[in-house]
CSV table of C-alpha atoms in Angstrom, one decimal:
chain,number,residue,atom,x,y,z
A,117,UNK,CA,68.5,120.3,82.0
A,118,UNK,CA,71.1,123.0,84.0
A,119,UNK,CA,68.9,122.6,86.9
A,120,UNK,CA,70.1,119.4,87.6
A,121,UNK,CA,73.6,120.1,88.1
A,122,UNK,CA,73.2,123.2,90.2
A,123,UNK,CA,75.1,122.5,93.0
A,124,UNK,CA,78.8,124.0,94.1
A,125,UNK,CA,81.4,123.8,91.8
A,126,UNK,CA,79.3,122.1,89.4
A,127,UNK,CA,79.5,124.7,86.5
A,128,UNK,CA,81.9,123.6,84.4
A,129,UNK,CA,80.4,120.1,84.5
A,130,UNK,CA,76.7,122.1,83.4
A,131,UNK,CA,79.0,123.6,80.8
A,132,UNK,CA,80.2,120.2,79.4
A,133,UNK,CA,77.0,118.5,79.9
A,134,UNK,CA,75.3,121.1,78.1
A,135,UNK,CA,77.3,120.9,74.9
A,136,UNK,CA,77.3,117.0,74.9
A,137,UNK,CA,73.5,117.1,74.9
A,138,UNK,CA,73.9,120.3,72.0
A,139,UNK,CA,75.9,117.5,69.9
A,140,UNK,CA,73.6,114.6,70.5
A,141,UNK,CA,70.3,116.6,69.5
A,142,UNK,CA,72.3,117.8,66.4
A,143,UNK,CA,72.9,114.5,65.4
A,144,UNK,CA,69.1,113.7,66.0
A,145,UNK,CA,70.1,111.0,68.7
A,146,UNK,CA,68.4,112.8,71.7
A,147,UNK,CA,65.6,115.7,71.9
A,148,UNK,CA,65.3,118.0,74.8
A,149,UNK,CA,61.9,116.3,75.1
A,150,UNK,CA,62.7,113.2,75.5
A,151,UNK,CA,65.4,114.5,77.9
A,152,UNK,CA,62.9,116.2,79.9
A,153,UNK,CA,60.7,113.5,79.6
A,154,UNK,CA,63.3,110.7,81.0
A,155,UNK,CA,64.3,113.6,84.1
A,156,UNK,CA,60.7,113.8,85.1
A,157,UNK,CA,60.1,110.2,85.3
A,158,UNK,CA,63.0,109.7,87.1
A,159,UNK,CA,62.1,111.9,89.8
A,160,UNK,CA,58.9,111.1,90.0
A,161,UNK,CA,59.7,107.6,90.9
A,162,UNK,CA,63.2,108.3,92.7
A,163,UNK,CA,61.7,109.5,96.1
A,164,UNK,CA,62.6,109.3,99.8
A,165,UNK,CA,59.1,108.0,100.4
A,166,UNK,CA,60.4,104.8,99.2
A,167,UNK,CA,62.8,104.3,101.7
A,168,UNK,CA,60.3,105.4,104.2
A,169,UNK,CA,57.9,102.8,103.4
A,170,UNK,CA,60.7,100.1,103.2
A,171,UNK,CA,61.9,100.8,107.1
A,172,UNK,CA,58.1,101.0,108.3
A,173,UNK,CA,57.4,97.5,106.7
A,174,UNK,CA,60.3,96.3,108.1
A,175,UNK,CA,59.7,97.9,111.5
A,176,UNK,CA,56.4,96.0,111.5
A,177,UNK,CA,56.7,92.8,109.7
A,178,UNK,CA,59.6,90.8,111.2
A,179,UNK,CA,59.4,88.2,108.3
A,180,UNK,CA,59.8,91.0,105.7
A,181,UNK,CA,62.6,92.9,107.9
A,182,UNK,CA,64.5,89.1,107.6
A,183,UNK,CA,63.5,89.0,103.3
A,184,UNK,CA,64.7,92.4,103.3
A,185,UNK,CA,67.8,91.8,104.8
A,186,UNK,CA,68.5,88.6,102.9
A,187,UNK,CA,67.2,89.4,99.4
A,188,UNK,CA,66.4,93.2,99.3
A,189,UNK,CA,65.7,93.6,95.9
A,190,UNK,CA,63.4,91.0,96.2
A,191,UNK,CA,62.0,92.4,99.0
A,192,UNK,CA,61.4,96.1,97.9
A,193,UNK,CA,59.6,94.7,94.6
A,194,UNK,CA,56.8,93.2,97.1
A,195,UNK,CA,56.2,97.0,98.1
A,196,UNK,CA,56.0,98.0,94.3
A,197,UNK,CA,59.5,99.4,94.4
A,198,UNK,CA,61.1,98.5,91.1
A,199,UNK,CA,65.0,98.9,91.0
A,200,UNK,CA,65.8,97.8,87.5
A,201,UNK,CA,63.7,100.9,86.4
A,202,UNK,CA,67.4,102.6,86.6
A,203,UNK,CA,70.0,100.7,86.4
A,204,UNK,CA,70.8,96.8,87.0
A,205,UNK,CA,71.9,97.7,90.7
A,206,UNK,CA,71.8,95.1,93.5
A,207,UNK,CA,70.5,96.7,97.3
A,208,UNK,CA,72.2,95.7,100.3
A,209,UNK,CA,70.0,96.6,103.7
A,210,UNK,CA,72.5,96.6,106.4
A,211,UNK,CA,70.6,97.1,110.0
A,212,UNK,CA,71.5,99.2,112.9
A,213,UNK,CA,71.5,97.2,116.4
A,214,UNK,CA,73.0,98.3,119.7
A,215,UNK,CA,76.4,96.9,118.9
A,216,UNK,CA,76.6,97.8,115.1
A,217,UNK,CA,75.7,101.2,113.5
A,218,UNK,CA,76.0,101.6,109.8
A,219,UNK,CA,76.5,104.4,107.6
A,220,UNK,CA,77.2,104.9,103.9
A,221,UNK,CA,79.6,106.5,101.6
A,222,UNK,CA,81.0,106.3,98.2
A,223,UNK,CA,84.7,107.5,98.4
A,224,UNK,CA,85.4,107.1,94.7
A,225,UNK,CA,82.4,109.0,93.5
A,226,UNK,CA,78.9,109.5,94.8
A,227,UNK,CA,77.1,106.2,94.3
A,228,UNK,CA,74.0,106.2,96.3
A,229,UNK,CA,70.5,104.5,96.3
A,230,UNK,CA,68.5,107.3,94.4
A,231,UNK,CA,65.6,105.1,93.6
A,232,UNK,CA,64.8,104.6,97.1
A,233,UNK,CA,66.1,108.4,98.6
A,234,UNK,CA,65.5,110.6,95.6
A,235,UNK,CA,68.6,112.8,94.3
A,236,UNK,CA,71.3,112.6,97.1
A,237,UNK,CA,71.8,116.0,99.5
A,238,UNK,CA,75.3,118.0,98.4
A,239,UNK,CA,77.1,117.0,101.5
A,240,UNK,CA,77.0,113.6,100.5
A,241,UNK,CA,78.9,114.5,97.3
A,242,UNK,CA,81.2,116.7,99.4
A,243,UNK,CA,85.3,115.6,99.0
A,244,UNK,CA,85.0,116.3,102.6
A,245,UNK,CA,82.1,113.9,103.5
A,246,UNK,CA,83.6,111.4,101.2
A,247,UNK,CA,87.4,111.6,102.7
A,248,UNK,CA,86.3,111.8,107.0
A,249,UNK,CA,83.5,109.3,106.6
A,250,UNK,CA,85.9,106.4,106.2
A,251,UNK,CA,88.7,107.9,108.3
A,252,UNK,CA,86.9,109.5,111.4
A,253,UNK,CA,83.6,108.7,110.9
A,254,UNK,CA,82.6,109.1,114.9
A,255,UNK,CA,83.4,113.0,114.4
A,256,UNK,CA,81.0,113.2,111.3
A,257,UNK,CA,78.4,111.9,113.2
A,258,UNK,CA,79.1,114.3,116.0
A,259,UNK,CA,78.4,117.1,113.7
A,260,UNK,CA,75.4,115.5,112.1
A,261,UNK,CA,74.2,115.7,116.1
A,262,UNK,CA,74.6,111.6,116.5
A,263,UNK,CA,76.1,110.7,119.9
A,264,UNK,CA,76.6,106.9,119.8
A,265,UNK,CA,77.5,104.8,122.9
A,266,UNK,CA,81.4,103.8,122.9
A,267,UNK,CA,80.5,100.6,122.5
A,268,UNK,CA,78.7,100.9,119.5
A,269,UNK,CA,81.1,100.0,116.7
A,270,UNK,CA,80.9,102.1,113.3
A,271,UNK,CA,80.5,100.2,110.2
A,272,UNK,CA,81.2,102.1,107.1
A,273,UNK,CA,79.7,100.9,103.7
A,274,UNK,CA,82.3,102.5,100.6
A,275,UNK,CA,79.6,101.6,98.0
A,276,UNK,CA,82.5,100.9,95.5
A,277,UNK,CA,81.3,98.4,93.3
A,278,UNK,CA,77.1,97.9,91.7
A,279,UNK,CA,76.1,97.2,95.1
A,280,UNK,CA,74.4,99.9,96.8
A,281,UNK,CA,73.3,100.5,100.3
A,282,UNK,CA,70.5,101.6,102.7
A,283,UNK,CA,70.6,101.7,106.1
A,284,UNK,CA,67.6,100.2,108.4
A,285,UNK,CA,67.5,102.4,111.3
A,286,UNK,CA,66.7,101.4,115.1
A,287,UNK,CA,63.0,101.5,116.1
A,288,UNK,CA,62.4,104.4,118.0
A,289,UNK,CA,61.6,103.6,121.6
A,290,UNK,CA,57.9,104.9,122.4
A,291,UNK,CA,56.6,104.2,118.9
A,292,UNK,CA,54.8,101.0,119.8
A,293,UNK,CA,51.4,100.7,118.2
A,294,UNK,CA,52.0,103.5,115.6
A,295,UNK,CA,50.9,101.6,112.1
A,296,UNK,CA,53.1,101.5,109.2
A,297,UNK,CA,52.1,104.8,108.0
A,298,UNK,CA,52.4,106.4,111.0
A,299,UNK,CA,56.2,104.8,111.3
A,300,UNK,CA,57.0,106.1,108.1
A,301,UNK,CA,56.8,109.6,108.9
A,302,UNK,CA,59.4,108.9,112.0
A,303,UNK,CA,62.0,107.9,109.3
A,304,UNK,CA,64.2,110.6,107.6
A,305,UNK,CA,66.4,110.6,104.7
A,306,UNK,CA,69.6,110.8,107.0
A,307,UNK,CA,68.7,108.0,109.1
A,308,UNK,CA,68.9,105.8,106.2
A,309,UNK,CA,72.4,107.1,104.9
A,310,UNK,CA,73.6,106.6,108.3
A,311,UNK,CA,74.1,110.4,109.5
A,312,UNK,CA,70.8,110.2,111.8
A,313,UNK,CA,69.4,107.5,114.1
A,314,UNK,CA,66.0,107.5,112.8
B,205,UNK,CA,84.8,79.5,87.5
B,206,UNK,CA,85.0,79.0,91.6
B,207,UNK,CA,85.9,82.0,93.6
B,208,UNK,CA,89.5,82.3,94.6
B,209,UNK,CA,88.7,83.3,98.1
B,210,UNK,CA,86.1,82.1,100.3
B,211,UNK,CA,83.9,83.3,103.5
B,212,UNK,CA,86.1,84.4,106.4
B,213,UNK,CA,89.5,84.6,104.4
B,214,UNK,CA,91.9,87.1,105.3
B,215,UNK,CA,93.1,89.0,102.1
B,216,UNK,CA,94.8,92.1,101.2
B,217,UNK,CA,93.9,94.9,98.9
B,218,UNK,CA,96.5,95.3,96.2
B,219,UNK,CA,99.2,97.6,97.2
B,220,UNK,CA,100.5,98.7,93.9
B,221,UNK,CA,98.8,101.7,92.4
B,222,UNK,CA,96.3,100.4,89.4
B,223,UNK,CA,96.8,102.2,86.1
B,224,UNK,CA,93.7,103.7,84.6
B,225,UNK,CA,90.5,103.8,86.2
B,226,UNK,CA,89.9,101.4,89.3
B,227,UNK,CA,87.3,100.9,91.9
B,228,UNK,CA,89.9,100.2,94.4
B,229,UNK,CA,90.2,103.2,96.9
B,230,UNK,CA,93.9,104.3,97.5
B,231,UNK,CA,93.2,104.7,101.5
B,232,UNK,CA,92.5,100.9,101.3
B,233,UNK,CA,95.9,99.7,99.2
B,234,UNK,CA,98.5,97.4,100.8
B,235,UNK,CA,95.5,96.9,103.8
B,236,UNK,CA,94.3,93.8,105.4
B,237,UNK,CA,90.8,92.7,105.8
B,238,UNK,CA,88.5,89.6,105.7
B,239,UNK,CA,85.5,88.4,103.2
B,240,UNK,CA,82.0,89.0,104.9
B,241,UNK,CA,80.3,88.1,101.9
B,242,UNK,CA,80.7,87.1,98.3
B,243,UNK,CA,78.7,89.4,95.9
B,244,UNK,CA,78.3,87.6,92.8
B,245,UNK,CA,80.3,88.0,89.3
B,246,UNK,CA,80.6,91.5,87.6
B,247,UNK,CA,82.5,92.7,84.5
B,248,UNK,CA,85.7,94.5,86.2
B,249,UNK,CA,85.1,98.1,86.3
B,250,UNK,CA,88.7,99.0,85.2
B,251,UNK,CA,87.8,96.8,81.9
B,252,UNK,CA,84.5,98.2,81.5
B,253,UNK,CA,85.7,101.8,81.8
B,254,UNK,CA,88.1,101.5,79.1
B,255,UNK,CA,84.7,100.6,77.2
B,256,UNK,CA,85.8,96.9,76.4
B,257,UNK,CA,83.1,94.8,75.2
B,258,UNK,CA,84.2,91.7,76.7
B,259,UNK,CA,85.5,93.3,80.0
B,260,UNK,CA,86.7,90.5,82.2
B,261,UNK,CA,83.8,89.2,84.7
B,262,UNK,CA,85.2,88.8,88.4
B,263,UNK,CA,83.7,87.5,91.5
B,264,UNK,CA,83.4,90.7,93.8
B,265,UNK,CA,83.6,90.5,97.5
B,266,UNK,CA,82.6,92.5,100.5
B,267,UNK,CA,86.0,92.9,102.3
B,268,UNK,CA,85.7,94.3,105.9
B,269,UNK,CA,88.8,96.3,107.1
B,270,UNK,CA,89.6,97.3,110.8
B,271,UNK,CA,90.6,101.0,110.8
B,272,UNK,CA,91.2,101.9,114.3
B,273,UNK,CA,88.0,102.3,116.5
B,274,UNK,CA,85.8,101.7,112.8
B,275,UNK,CA,85.1,99.1,110.2
B,276,UNK,CA,85.2,99.9,106.3
B,277,UNK,CA,83.2,97.6,104.3
B,278,UNK,CA,84.3,97.8,100.5
B,279,UNK,CA,83.4,96.0,97.5
B,280,UNK,CA,86.1,94.5,95.9
B,281,UNK,CA,86.6,92.7,92.4
B,282,UNK,CA,88.7,89.3,92.7
B,283,UNK,CA,91.8,90.8,90.9
B,284,UNK,CA,92.1,93.4,93.4
B,285,UNK,CA,93.0,91.1,96.2
B,286,UNK,CA,95.9,89.0,97.2
B,287,UNK,CA,96.3,86.4,100.0
B,288,UNK,CA,97.4,87.3,103.0
B,289,UNK,CA,101.4,87.5,102.8
């Protein structure tokens, strides 16, 4: 159980979660095996390759891209990705263009499209990223090695409700002729958060 | 029940701090933005966090705020918003 919570500053949380699990197990409400199975199933389904596939399809199929931007839950279901498996979240895909670069944050906690990207990186949950993403996103992007032209407006999506966001990066130059499978290998997790260009 | 604000409407995020749990971020309080999307109706996070079984269900709006050289869009429940002063 504790391995799931091993990141900076979480020792206290681990202790509390373990205590809660012990209480629930004592009452016969959960078993260690059931928890392990749930986590296993969760991590098997929640992986960044889901996000990469979605982007590769959107780059190669304009009609799919249009459906994805219009109703992402329905569009990703076409690829066999079932978002309802975890929680009733509504997915919104936001598209990068020459004029707008999108970036995702959850300033209040750490909401993240786990189903499509797997567990979030530690920096995404850090107080620093959560504060600076909305106050000085251009400087944050520069630290990630992303330099945008002055005229590109940065739009930061703060995940404050049941909505989860995914960035659709711009298709890289020179990727013409690549099939979906090859395109998917170009996409990175950070590109889908907006802290990388692809 | 219809939505109080229309797409494109100018709104102000409540300036006063809300008591208890809320999903209205402090850095947006008192700021003026515009409605860029209606997200549908969801139980009010503030009431749901208190464990209320019949939490009030309200329209959630995507509101875009201009913060100098960039924009921030946040999804805000109707009671977090006021008409512009």
